[in-house]
Coordinates of C-alpha atoms in Angstrom, one line a residue:
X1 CA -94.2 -56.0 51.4
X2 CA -92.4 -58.7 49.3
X3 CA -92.0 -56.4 46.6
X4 CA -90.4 -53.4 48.8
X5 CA -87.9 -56.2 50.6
X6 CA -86.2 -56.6 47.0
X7 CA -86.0 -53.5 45.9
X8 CA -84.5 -52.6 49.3
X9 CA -81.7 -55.4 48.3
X10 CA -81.3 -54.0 44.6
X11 CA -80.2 -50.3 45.9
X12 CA -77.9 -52.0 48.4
X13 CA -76.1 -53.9 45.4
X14 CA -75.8 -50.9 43.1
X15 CA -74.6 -49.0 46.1
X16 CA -71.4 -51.3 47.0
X17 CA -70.6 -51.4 42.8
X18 CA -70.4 -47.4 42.9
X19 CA -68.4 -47.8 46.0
X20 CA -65.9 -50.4 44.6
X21 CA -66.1 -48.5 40.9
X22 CA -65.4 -44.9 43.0
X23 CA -62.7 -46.6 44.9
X24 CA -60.7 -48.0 41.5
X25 CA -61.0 -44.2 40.0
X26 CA -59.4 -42.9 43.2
X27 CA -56.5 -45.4 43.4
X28 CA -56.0 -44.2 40.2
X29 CA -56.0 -40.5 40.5
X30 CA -53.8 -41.1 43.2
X31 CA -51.5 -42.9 41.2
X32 CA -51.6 -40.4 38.3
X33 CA -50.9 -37.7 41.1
X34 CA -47.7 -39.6 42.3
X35 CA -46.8 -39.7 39.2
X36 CA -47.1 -35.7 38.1
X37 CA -45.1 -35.5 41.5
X38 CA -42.4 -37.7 40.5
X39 CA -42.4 -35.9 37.5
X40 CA -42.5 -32.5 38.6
X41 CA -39.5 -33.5 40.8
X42 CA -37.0 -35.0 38.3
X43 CA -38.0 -31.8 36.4
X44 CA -37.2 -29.5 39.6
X45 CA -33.9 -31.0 39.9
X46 CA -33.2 -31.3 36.4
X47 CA -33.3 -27.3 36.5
X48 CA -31.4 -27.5 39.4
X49 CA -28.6 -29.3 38.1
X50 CA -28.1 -27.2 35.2
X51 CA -28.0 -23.8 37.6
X52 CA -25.6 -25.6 39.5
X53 CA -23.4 -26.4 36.4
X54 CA -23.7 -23.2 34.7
X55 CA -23.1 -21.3 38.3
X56 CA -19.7 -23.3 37.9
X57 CA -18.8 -21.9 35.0
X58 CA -19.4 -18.6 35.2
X59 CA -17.2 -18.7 38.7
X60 CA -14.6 -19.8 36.5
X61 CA -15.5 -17.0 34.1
X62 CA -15.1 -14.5 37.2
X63 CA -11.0 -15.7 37.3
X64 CA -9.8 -12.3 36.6
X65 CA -5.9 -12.9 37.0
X66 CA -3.8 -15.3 35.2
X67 CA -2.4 -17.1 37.6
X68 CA -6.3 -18.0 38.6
X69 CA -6.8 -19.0 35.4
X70 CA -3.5 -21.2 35.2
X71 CA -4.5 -23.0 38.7
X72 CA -8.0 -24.2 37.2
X73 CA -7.6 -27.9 36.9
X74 CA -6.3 -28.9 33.6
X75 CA -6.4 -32.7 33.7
X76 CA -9.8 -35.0 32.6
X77 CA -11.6 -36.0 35.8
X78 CA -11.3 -33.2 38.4
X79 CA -12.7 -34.6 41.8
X80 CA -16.0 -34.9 42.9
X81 CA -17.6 -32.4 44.7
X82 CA -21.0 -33.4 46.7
X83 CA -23.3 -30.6 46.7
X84 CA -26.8 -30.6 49.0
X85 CA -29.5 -28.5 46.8
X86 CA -33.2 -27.9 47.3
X87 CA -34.1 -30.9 45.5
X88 CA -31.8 -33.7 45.5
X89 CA -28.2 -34.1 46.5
X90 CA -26.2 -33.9 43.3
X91 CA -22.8 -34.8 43.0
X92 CA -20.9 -32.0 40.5
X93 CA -17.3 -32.9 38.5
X94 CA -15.2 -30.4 36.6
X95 CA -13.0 -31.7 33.5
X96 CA -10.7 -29.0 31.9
X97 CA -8.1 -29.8 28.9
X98 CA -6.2 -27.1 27.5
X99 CA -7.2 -26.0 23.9
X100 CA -4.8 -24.8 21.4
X101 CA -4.1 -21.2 22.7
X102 CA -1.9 -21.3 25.9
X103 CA -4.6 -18.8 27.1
X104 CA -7.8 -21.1 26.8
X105 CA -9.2 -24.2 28.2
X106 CA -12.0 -26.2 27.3
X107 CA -14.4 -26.7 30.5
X108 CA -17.4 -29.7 30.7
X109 CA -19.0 -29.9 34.1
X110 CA -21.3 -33.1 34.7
X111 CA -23.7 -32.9 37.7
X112 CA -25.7 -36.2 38.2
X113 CA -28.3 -37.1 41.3
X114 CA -29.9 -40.0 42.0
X115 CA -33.8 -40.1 41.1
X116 CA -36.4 -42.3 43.4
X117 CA -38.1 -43.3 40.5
X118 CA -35.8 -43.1 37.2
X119 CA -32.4 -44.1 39.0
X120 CA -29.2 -42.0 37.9
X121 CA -29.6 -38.7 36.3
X122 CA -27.1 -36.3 34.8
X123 CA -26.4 -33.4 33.1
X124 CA -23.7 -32.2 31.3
X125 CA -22.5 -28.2 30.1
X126 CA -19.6 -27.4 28.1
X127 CA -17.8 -24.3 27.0
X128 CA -14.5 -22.8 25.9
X129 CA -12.6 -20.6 28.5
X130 CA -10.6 -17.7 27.5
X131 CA -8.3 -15.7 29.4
X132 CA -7.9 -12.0 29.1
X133 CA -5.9 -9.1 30.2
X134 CA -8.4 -7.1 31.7
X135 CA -5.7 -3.9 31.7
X136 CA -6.6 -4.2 27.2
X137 CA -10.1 -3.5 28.1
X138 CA -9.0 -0.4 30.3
X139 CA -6.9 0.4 27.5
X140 CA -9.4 0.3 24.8
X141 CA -12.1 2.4 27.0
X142 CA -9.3 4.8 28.3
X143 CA -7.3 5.7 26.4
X144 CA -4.9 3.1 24.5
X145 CA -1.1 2.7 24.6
X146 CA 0.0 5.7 27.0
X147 CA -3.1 7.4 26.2
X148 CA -2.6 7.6 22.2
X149 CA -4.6 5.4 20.8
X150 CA -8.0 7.2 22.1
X151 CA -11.5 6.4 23.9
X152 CA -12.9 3.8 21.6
X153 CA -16.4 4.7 20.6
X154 CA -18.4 2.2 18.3
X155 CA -17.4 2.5 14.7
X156 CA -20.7 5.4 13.2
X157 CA -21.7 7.4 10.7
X158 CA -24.3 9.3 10.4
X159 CA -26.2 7.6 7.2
X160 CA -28.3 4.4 6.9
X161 CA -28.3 1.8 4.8
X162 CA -31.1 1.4 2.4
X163 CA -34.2 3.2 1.5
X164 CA -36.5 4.2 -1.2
X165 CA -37.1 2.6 -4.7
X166 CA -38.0 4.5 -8.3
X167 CA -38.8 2.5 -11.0
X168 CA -37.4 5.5 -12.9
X169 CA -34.3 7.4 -12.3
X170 CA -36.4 11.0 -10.2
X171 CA -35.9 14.3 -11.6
X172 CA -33.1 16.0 -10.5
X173 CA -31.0 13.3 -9.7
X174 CA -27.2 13.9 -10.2
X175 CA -24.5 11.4 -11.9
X176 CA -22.0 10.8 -9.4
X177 CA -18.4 10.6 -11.1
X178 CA -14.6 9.2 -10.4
X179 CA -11.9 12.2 -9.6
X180 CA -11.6 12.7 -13.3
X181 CA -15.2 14.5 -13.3
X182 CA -16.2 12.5 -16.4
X183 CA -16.5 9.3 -15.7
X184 CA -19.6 7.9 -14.1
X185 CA -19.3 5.9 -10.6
X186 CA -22.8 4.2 -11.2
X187 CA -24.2 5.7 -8.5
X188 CA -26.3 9.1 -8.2
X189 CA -27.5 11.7 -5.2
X190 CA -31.2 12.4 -5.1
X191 CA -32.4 15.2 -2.8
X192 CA -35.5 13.6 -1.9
X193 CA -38.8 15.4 -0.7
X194 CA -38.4 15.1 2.7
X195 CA -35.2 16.8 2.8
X196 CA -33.0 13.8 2.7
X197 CA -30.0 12.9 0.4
X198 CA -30.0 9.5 -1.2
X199 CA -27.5 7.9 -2.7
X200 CA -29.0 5.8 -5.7
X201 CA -27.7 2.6 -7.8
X202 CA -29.5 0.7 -10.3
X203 CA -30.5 -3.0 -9.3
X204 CA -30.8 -5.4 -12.3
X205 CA -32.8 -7.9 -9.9
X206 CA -35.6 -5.5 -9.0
X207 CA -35.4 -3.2 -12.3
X208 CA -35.7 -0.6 -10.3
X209 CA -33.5 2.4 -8.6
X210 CA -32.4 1.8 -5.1
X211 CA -31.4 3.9 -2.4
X212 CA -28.5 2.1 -1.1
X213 CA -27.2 4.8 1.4
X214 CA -28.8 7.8 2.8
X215 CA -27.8 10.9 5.3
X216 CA -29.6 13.6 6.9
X217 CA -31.0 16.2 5.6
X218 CA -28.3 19.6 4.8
X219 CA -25.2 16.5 5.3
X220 CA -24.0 15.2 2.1
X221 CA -21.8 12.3 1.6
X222 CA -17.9 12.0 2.4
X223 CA -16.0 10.1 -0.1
X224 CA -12.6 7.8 -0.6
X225 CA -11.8 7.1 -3.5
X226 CA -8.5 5.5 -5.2
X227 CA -7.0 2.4 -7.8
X228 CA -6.3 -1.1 -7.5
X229 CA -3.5 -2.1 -9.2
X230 CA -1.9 -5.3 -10.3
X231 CA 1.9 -5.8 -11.4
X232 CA 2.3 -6.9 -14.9
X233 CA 3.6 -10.2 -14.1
X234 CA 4.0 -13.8 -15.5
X235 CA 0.8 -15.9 -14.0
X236 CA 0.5 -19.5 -14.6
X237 CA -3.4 -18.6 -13.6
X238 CA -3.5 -16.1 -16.7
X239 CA -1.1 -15.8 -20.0
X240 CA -2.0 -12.1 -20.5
X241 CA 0.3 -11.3 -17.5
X242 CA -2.2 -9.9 -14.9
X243 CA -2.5 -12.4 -11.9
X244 CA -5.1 -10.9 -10.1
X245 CA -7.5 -9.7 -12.8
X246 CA -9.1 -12.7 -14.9
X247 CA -8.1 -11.4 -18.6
X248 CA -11.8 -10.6 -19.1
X249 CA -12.6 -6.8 -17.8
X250 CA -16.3 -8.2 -17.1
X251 CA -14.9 -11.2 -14.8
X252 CA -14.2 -9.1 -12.0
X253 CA -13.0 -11.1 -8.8
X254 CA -11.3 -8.1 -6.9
X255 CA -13.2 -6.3 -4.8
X256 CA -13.1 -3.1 -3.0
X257 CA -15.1 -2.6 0.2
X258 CA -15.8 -0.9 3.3
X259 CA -17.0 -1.3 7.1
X260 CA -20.1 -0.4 9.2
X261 CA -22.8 2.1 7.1
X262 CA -21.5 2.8 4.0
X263 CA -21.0 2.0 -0.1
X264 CA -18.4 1.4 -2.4
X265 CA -18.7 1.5 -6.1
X266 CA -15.8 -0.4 -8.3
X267 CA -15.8 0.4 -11.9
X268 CA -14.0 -2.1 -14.1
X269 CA -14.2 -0.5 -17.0
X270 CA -13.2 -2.5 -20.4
X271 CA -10.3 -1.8 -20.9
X272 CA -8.9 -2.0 -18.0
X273 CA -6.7 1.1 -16.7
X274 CA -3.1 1.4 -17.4
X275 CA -0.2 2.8 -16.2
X276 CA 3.2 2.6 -18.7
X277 CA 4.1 -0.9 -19.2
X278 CA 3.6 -2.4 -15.5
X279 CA 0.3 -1.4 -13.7
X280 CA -3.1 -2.0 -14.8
X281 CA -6.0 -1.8 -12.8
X282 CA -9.7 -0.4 -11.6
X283 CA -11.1 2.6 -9.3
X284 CA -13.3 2.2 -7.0
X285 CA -14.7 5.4 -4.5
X286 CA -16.9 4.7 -1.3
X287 CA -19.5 6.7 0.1
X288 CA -19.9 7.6 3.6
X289 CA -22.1 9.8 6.2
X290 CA -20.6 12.2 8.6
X291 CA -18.9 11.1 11.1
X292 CA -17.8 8.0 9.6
X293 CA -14.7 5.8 10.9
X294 CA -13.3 2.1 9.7
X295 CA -12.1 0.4 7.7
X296 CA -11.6 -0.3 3.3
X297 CA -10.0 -3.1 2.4
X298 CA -9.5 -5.9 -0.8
X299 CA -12.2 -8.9 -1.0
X300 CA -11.2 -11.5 -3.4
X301 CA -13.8 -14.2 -4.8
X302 CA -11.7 -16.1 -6.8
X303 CA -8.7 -18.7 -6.1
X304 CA -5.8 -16.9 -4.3
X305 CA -2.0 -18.5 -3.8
X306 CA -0.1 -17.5 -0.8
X307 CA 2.4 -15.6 -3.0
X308 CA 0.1 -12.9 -3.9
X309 CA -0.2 -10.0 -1.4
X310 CA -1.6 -6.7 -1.2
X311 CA 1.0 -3.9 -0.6
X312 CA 0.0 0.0 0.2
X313 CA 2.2 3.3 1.6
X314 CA 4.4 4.7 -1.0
X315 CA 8.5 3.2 -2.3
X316 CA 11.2 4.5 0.2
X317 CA 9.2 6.0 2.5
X318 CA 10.7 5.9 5.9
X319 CA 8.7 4.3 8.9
X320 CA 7.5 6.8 11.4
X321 CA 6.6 4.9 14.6
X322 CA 5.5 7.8 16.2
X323 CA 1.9 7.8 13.9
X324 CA -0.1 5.9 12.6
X325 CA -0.7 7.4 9.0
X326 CA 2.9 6.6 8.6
X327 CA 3.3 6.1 4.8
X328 CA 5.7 3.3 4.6
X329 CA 5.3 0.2 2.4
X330 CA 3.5 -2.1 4.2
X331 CA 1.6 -5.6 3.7
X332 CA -1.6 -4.8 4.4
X333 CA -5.5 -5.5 2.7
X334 CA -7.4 -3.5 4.5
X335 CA -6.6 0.0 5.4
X336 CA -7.4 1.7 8.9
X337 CA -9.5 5.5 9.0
X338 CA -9.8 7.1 11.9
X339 CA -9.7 11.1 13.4
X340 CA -8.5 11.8 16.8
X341 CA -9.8 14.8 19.2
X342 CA -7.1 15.9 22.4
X343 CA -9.1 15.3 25.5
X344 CA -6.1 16.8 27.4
X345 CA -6.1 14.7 30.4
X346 CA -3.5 12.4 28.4
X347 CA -5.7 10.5 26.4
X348 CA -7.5 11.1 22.3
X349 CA -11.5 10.4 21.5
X350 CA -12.0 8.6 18.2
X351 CA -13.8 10.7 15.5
X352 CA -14.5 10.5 12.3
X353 CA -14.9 11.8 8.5
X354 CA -15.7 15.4 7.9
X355 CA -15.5 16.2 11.5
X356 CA -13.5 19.3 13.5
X357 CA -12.5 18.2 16.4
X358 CA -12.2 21.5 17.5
X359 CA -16.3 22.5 16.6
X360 CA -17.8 19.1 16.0
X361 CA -18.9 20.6 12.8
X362 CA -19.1 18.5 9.5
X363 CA -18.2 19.1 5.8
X364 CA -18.3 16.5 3.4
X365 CA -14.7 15.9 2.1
X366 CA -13.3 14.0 -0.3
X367 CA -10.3 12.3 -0.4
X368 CA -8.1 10.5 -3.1
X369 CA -5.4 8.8 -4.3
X370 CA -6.0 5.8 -1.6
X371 CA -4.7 3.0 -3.8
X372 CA -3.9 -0.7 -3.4
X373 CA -1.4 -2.9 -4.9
X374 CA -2.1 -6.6 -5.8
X375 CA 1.3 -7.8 -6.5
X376 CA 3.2 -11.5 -6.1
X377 CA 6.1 -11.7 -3.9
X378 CA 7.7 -15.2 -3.3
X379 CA 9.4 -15.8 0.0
X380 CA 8.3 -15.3 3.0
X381 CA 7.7 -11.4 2.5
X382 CA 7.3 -8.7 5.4
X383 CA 6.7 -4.9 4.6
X384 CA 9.9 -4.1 3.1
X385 CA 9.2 -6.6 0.6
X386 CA 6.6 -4.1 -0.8
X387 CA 9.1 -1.5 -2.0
X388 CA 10.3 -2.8 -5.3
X389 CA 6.9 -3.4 -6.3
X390 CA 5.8 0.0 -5.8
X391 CA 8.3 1.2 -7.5
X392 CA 8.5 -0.6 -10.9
X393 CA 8.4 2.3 -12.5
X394 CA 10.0 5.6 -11.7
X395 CA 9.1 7.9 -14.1
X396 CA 4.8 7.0 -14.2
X397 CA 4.6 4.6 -10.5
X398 CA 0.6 5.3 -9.2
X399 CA 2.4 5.3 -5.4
X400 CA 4.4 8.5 -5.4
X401 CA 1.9 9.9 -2.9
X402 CA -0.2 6.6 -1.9
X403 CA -1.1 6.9 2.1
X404 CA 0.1 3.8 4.3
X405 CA -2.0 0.8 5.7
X406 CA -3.7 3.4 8.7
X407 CA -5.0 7.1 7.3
X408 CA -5.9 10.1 10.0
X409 CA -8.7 13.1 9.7
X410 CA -7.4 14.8 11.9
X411 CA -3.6 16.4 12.2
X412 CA -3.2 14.7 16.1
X413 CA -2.6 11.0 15.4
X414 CA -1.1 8.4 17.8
X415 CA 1.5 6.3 17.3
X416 CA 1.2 3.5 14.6
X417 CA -1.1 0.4 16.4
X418 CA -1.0 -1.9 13.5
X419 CA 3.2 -2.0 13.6
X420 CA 2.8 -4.6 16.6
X421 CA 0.1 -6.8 15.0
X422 CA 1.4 -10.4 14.6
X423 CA -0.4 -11.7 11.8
X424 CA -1.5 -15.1 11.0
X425 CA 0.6 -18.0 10.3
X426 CA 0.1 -22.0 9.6
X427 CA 3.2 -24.3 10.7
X428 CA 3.1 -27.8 8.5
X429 CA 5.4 -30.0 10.5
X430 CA 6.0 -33.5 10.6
X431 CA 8.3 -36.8 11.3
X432 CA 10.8 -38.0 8.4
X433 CA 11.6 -41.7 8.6
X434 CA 13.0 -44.2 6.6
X435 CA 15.4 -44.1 4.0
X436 CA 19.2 -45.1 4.7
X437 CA 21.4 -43.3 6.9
X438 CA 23.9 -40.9 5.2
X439 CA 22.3 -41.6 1.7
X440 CA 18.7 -40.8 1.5
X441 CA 18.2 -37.6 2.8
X442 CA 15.7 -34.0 2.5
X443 CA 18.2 -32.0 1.0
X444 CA 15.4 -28.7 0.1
X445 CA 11.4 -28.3 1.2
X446 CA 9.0 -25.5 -1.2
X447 CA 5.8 -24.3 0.0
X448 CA 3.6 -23.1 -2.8
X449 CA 6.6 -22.0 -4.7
X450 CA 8.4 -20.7 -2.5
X451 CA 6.4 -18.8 0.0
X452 CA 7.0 -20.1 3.2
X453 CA 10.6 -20.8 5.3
X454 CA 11.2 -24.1 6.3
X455 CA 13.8 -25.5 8.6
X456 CA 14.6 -29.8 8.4
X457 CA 17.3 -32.3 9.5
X458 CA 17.5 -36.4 9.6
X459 CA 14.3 -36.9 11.7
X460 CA 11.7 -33.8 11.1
X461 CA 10.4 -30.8 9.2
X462 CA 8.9 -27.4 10.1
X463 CA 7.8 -24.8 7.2
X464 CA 5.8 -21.7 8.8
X465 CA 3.9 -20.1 6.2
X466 CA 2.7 -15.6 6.8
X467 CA -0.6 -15.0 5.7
X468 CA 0.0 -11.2 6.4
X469 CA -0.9 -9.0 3.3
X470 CA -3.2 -12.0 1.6
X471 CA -6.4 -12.0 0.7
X472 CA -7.5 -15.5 0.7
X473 CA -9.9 -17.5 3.1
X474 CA -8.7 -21.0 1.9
X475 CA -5.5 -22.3 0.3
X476 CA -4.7 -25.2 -1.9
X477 CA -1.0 -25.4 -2.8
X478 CA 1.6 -28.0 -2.8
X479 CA 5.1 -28.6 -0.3
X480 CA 7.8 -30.5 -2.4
X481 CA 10.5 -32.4 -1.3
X482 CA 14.2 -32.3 -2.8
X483 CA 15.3 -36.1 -1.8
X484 CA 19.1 -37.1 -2.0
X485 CA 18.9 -40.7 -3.2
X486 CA 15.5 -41.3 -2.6
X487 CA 11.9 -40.4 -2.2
X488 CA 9.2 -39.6 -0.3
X489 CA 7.2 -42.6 -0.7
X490 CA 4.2 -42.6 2.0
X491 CA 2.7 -39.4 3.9
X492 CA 0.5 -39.7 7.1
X493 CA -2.0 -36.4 7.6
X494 CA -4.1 -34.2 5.6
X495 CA -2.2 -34.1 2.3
X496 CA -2.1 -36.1 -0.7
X497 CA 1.5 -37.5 -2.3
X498 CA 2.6 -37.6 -5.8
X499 CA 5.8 -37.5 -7.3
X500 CA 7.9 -36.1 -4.0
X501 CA 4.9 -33.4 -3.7
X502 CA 2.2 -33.2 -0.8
X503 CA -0.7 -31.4 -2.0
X504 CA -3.0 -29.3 0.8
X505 CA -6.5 -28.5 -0.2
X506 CA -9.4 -26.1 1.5
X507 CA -7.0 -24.8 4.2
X508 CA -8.0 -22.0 5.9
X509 CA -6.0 -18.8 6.7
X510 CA -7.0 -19.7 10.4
X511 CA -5.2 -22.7 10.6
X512 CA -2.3 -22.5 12.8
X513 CA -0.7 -26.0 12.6
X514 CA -0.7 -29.0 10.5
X515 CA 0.6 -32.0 11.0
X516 CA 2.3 -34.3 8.3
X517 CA 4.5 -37.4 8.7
X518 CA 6.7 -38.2 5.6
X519 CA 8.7 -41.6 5.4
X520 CA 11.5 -41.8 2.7
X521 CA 12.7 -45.0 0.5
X522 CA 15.7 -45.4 -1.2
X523 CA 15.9 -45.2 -4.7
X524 CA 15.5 -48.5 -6.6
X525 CA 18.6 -49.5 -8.1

């Protein structure tokens, strides 16, 4: 009896330790499950927030007229807006400051809450604003200036890029050549098994033939070919006189190529094509599927000074404003294809190469004599600038019957839609200070020898540089100063003085503005 007594008192014991051992574990799933809840709250409103500041956005997105978009708060700190949401109440505040363009505006909207557990939360989204017409994007889906410049469908051809590879060239490939019929492209058309044409190139890196275009089967390929020329001119870049060609034939740096599904072949031959005494140059011819439209323009690779520009259209041709294949010099480095089909309600449907309008039916064409000229022009040139070039020679000029900067397939072509393109400019501007009154003055500012206007008196500078007709993607060039009695000794911005001379390096053609403070000393006796 003894014995059963404390065995009765031993279960009891262990009992109560399971109980007190049970209870700690519960307490601390309890706490654990708090704590998931906490944390699936904060992350609940977290979410929330950021719907709530993205939904702001987009609203502003929604502004469809400009004087919406003008009203939207353009100061730092817009009010506070309280806002009760599913999860917390969160309090939301807008900051807009206009960005460069009058016509955008750079948006953050902070929404913070207050969390039980974690105290003051916030989130913040950003994003540029931009304003549009919306009438441009009726224009471009219906029909364009008046109805000319056509339903825009997405720029096609029917070919694909890539395909096959041969380790050897297949039987009964064909040697594609230039307009001469003699002289090979480097490229060739294969008829392949399955019915398709391929246009072939060799690859060095693979050792192998590659397919580097291909059409359907019965299509064949459309083709544009044509010259780049350079002007025989002085070039501190290169003594043998040909600024845009490095003075060895295999050191091409000039470029010809073209938009969307297609291939161009440039053949820079050794030597070099000439014309008389003032062109020299290389060919190039591009390869397309039916249906093609886009664009061919100049790519350079190497260093390119604002005075050098690419000119096309033909010497004294008159501007007709009334098309767009108008054949007047022009600045331009890329050139425009496109074929138009009357809808007759009004409006044109884009089209493209090899293509009746009238039937829908393809045949490969070929056309050339598309030429470029790479040529130097100081100033501050515009299209008119491009005549004397193109006409350096009379008797043997290339650009007796050279097509403009836009080209049609088809004999109903709208009016021109490049001739109201403003092209890029940069504006370097700045503060002049110092110096003494009515003997140190600015009496003459260069840009890059001479490209660029620029406009000065006593207390600042402006000099608006045109990008329009140049191939370049950065610019390093210099802006000197003429000083009466003086010099420029200290510059605040971007540049680097020496000697009266601010150097710019790495600018890009996108650059609109630059800002350069210049502070004149007299001359020391």
């Amino acid at each position: 009896m003894n014995t059963t007594h404390h065995q009765r008192g031993f279960t009891l014991l262990e009992a109560l330790v399971s109980v007190a051992v049970l209870s700690l574990g519960m307490l601390s799933v309890a706490k654990l499950h708090s704590d998931l809840m906490a944390s699936s709250g904060l992350s609940k409103a977290r979410t929330e927030a950021v719907q709530l500041a993205e939904s702001e956005l987009e609203q502003l997105r929604n502004m469809m007229l400009e004087s919406q978009f003008n009203a939207i708060t353009d100061v730092t700190g817009g009010a506070a807006v309280t806002v009760t949401g599913t999860n917390a109440t969160f309090t939301l505040q807008r900051e807009v400051t206009d960005a460069t363009a009058p016509t955008r505006k750079n948006i953050a909207v902070t929404v913070s809450w207050n969390d039980p557990k974690e105290g003051t939360q916030t989130v913040r989204v950003s994003g540029l604003l931009a304003w549009n017409d919306p009438a441009l994007g009726l224009l471009a889906g219906g029909g364009g200036q008046g109805g000319n410049i056509g339903r825009i469908s997405p720029p096609t051809g029917a070919a694909t890029q890539g395909g096959r590879e041969y380790t050897n060239l297949p039987t009964g490939a064909v040697t594609n050549t230039l307009p001469d019929g003699t002289t090979s492209d480097g490229t060739y058309t294969y008829d392949a098994a399955d019915g398709k044409r391929e246009l072939l190139v060799w690859d060095a890196d693979k050792n192998k033939y590659v397919a580097v275009l291909t059409v359907a089967p019965n299509k064949g390929f459309s083709t544009i070919s044509g010259r780049v020329y350079s002007t025989s001119l002085p070039s501190k870049k290169d003594p043998t006189g040909y600024p845009f060609f490095s003075g060895k034939p295999t050191a091409q740096t000039t470029y010809v190529m073209s938009s969307d599904a297609s291939y161009c072949a440039n053949v820079f031959a050794s030597p070099l094509i000439t014309v008389g005494s003032q062109y020299i140059g290389f060919q190039y011819k591009c390869y397309f599927g039916a249906g093609w439209y886009g664009n061919i323009g100049i790519v350079r690779t190497d260093a390119v000074s604002p005075s050098e520009r690419v000119c096309v259209g033909r010497p004294n041709e008159p501007v007709d404003a009334t098309r767009m294949d108008s054949e007047h010099p022009a600045l331009s480095t890329v050139r425009m294809y496109r074929g138009f089909k009357l809808l007759g309600d009004g409006h044109t449907q884009s089209t493209g190469i090899g293509i009746d309008p009238s039937t829908g039916n393809y045949t490969p064409t070929a056309y050339t004599g598309h030429d470029f000229l790479l040529t130097v022009i100081s100033g501050n040139p515009v299209d008119s600038s491009c005549n004397a070039r193109l006409q350096l020679v009379d008797a043997t000029t290339p650009f007796g019957n050279n097509v403009g900067r836009g080209f049609c397939f088809t004999s109903d072509c709208p009016p021109d839609p490049l001739s109201t393109i403003v092209s890029a400019t940069t504006t370097i501007s700045g503060t002049v200070t110092g110096g003494v009154a009515d003997v140190t003055y600015v009496t003459d500012i260069t840009v890059a020898g001479g490209v660029g206007t620029c406009e000065f008196d006593a207390d600042s500078y402006s000099c608006v540089i045109d990008w329009k007709g140049w191939t370049g993607t950065t610019w390093t060039g210099d802006m000197s100063f003429t000083v009466a009695g003086g010099s420029v000794c200290a510059e605040a911005g971007p540049g680097s003085l020496t000697d009266n001379k601010i150097t710019f390096t790495g600018v890009t053609s996108d650059t609109t503005a630059i800002t350069e403070d210049v502070t004149l000393c007299p001359s020391t006796p």
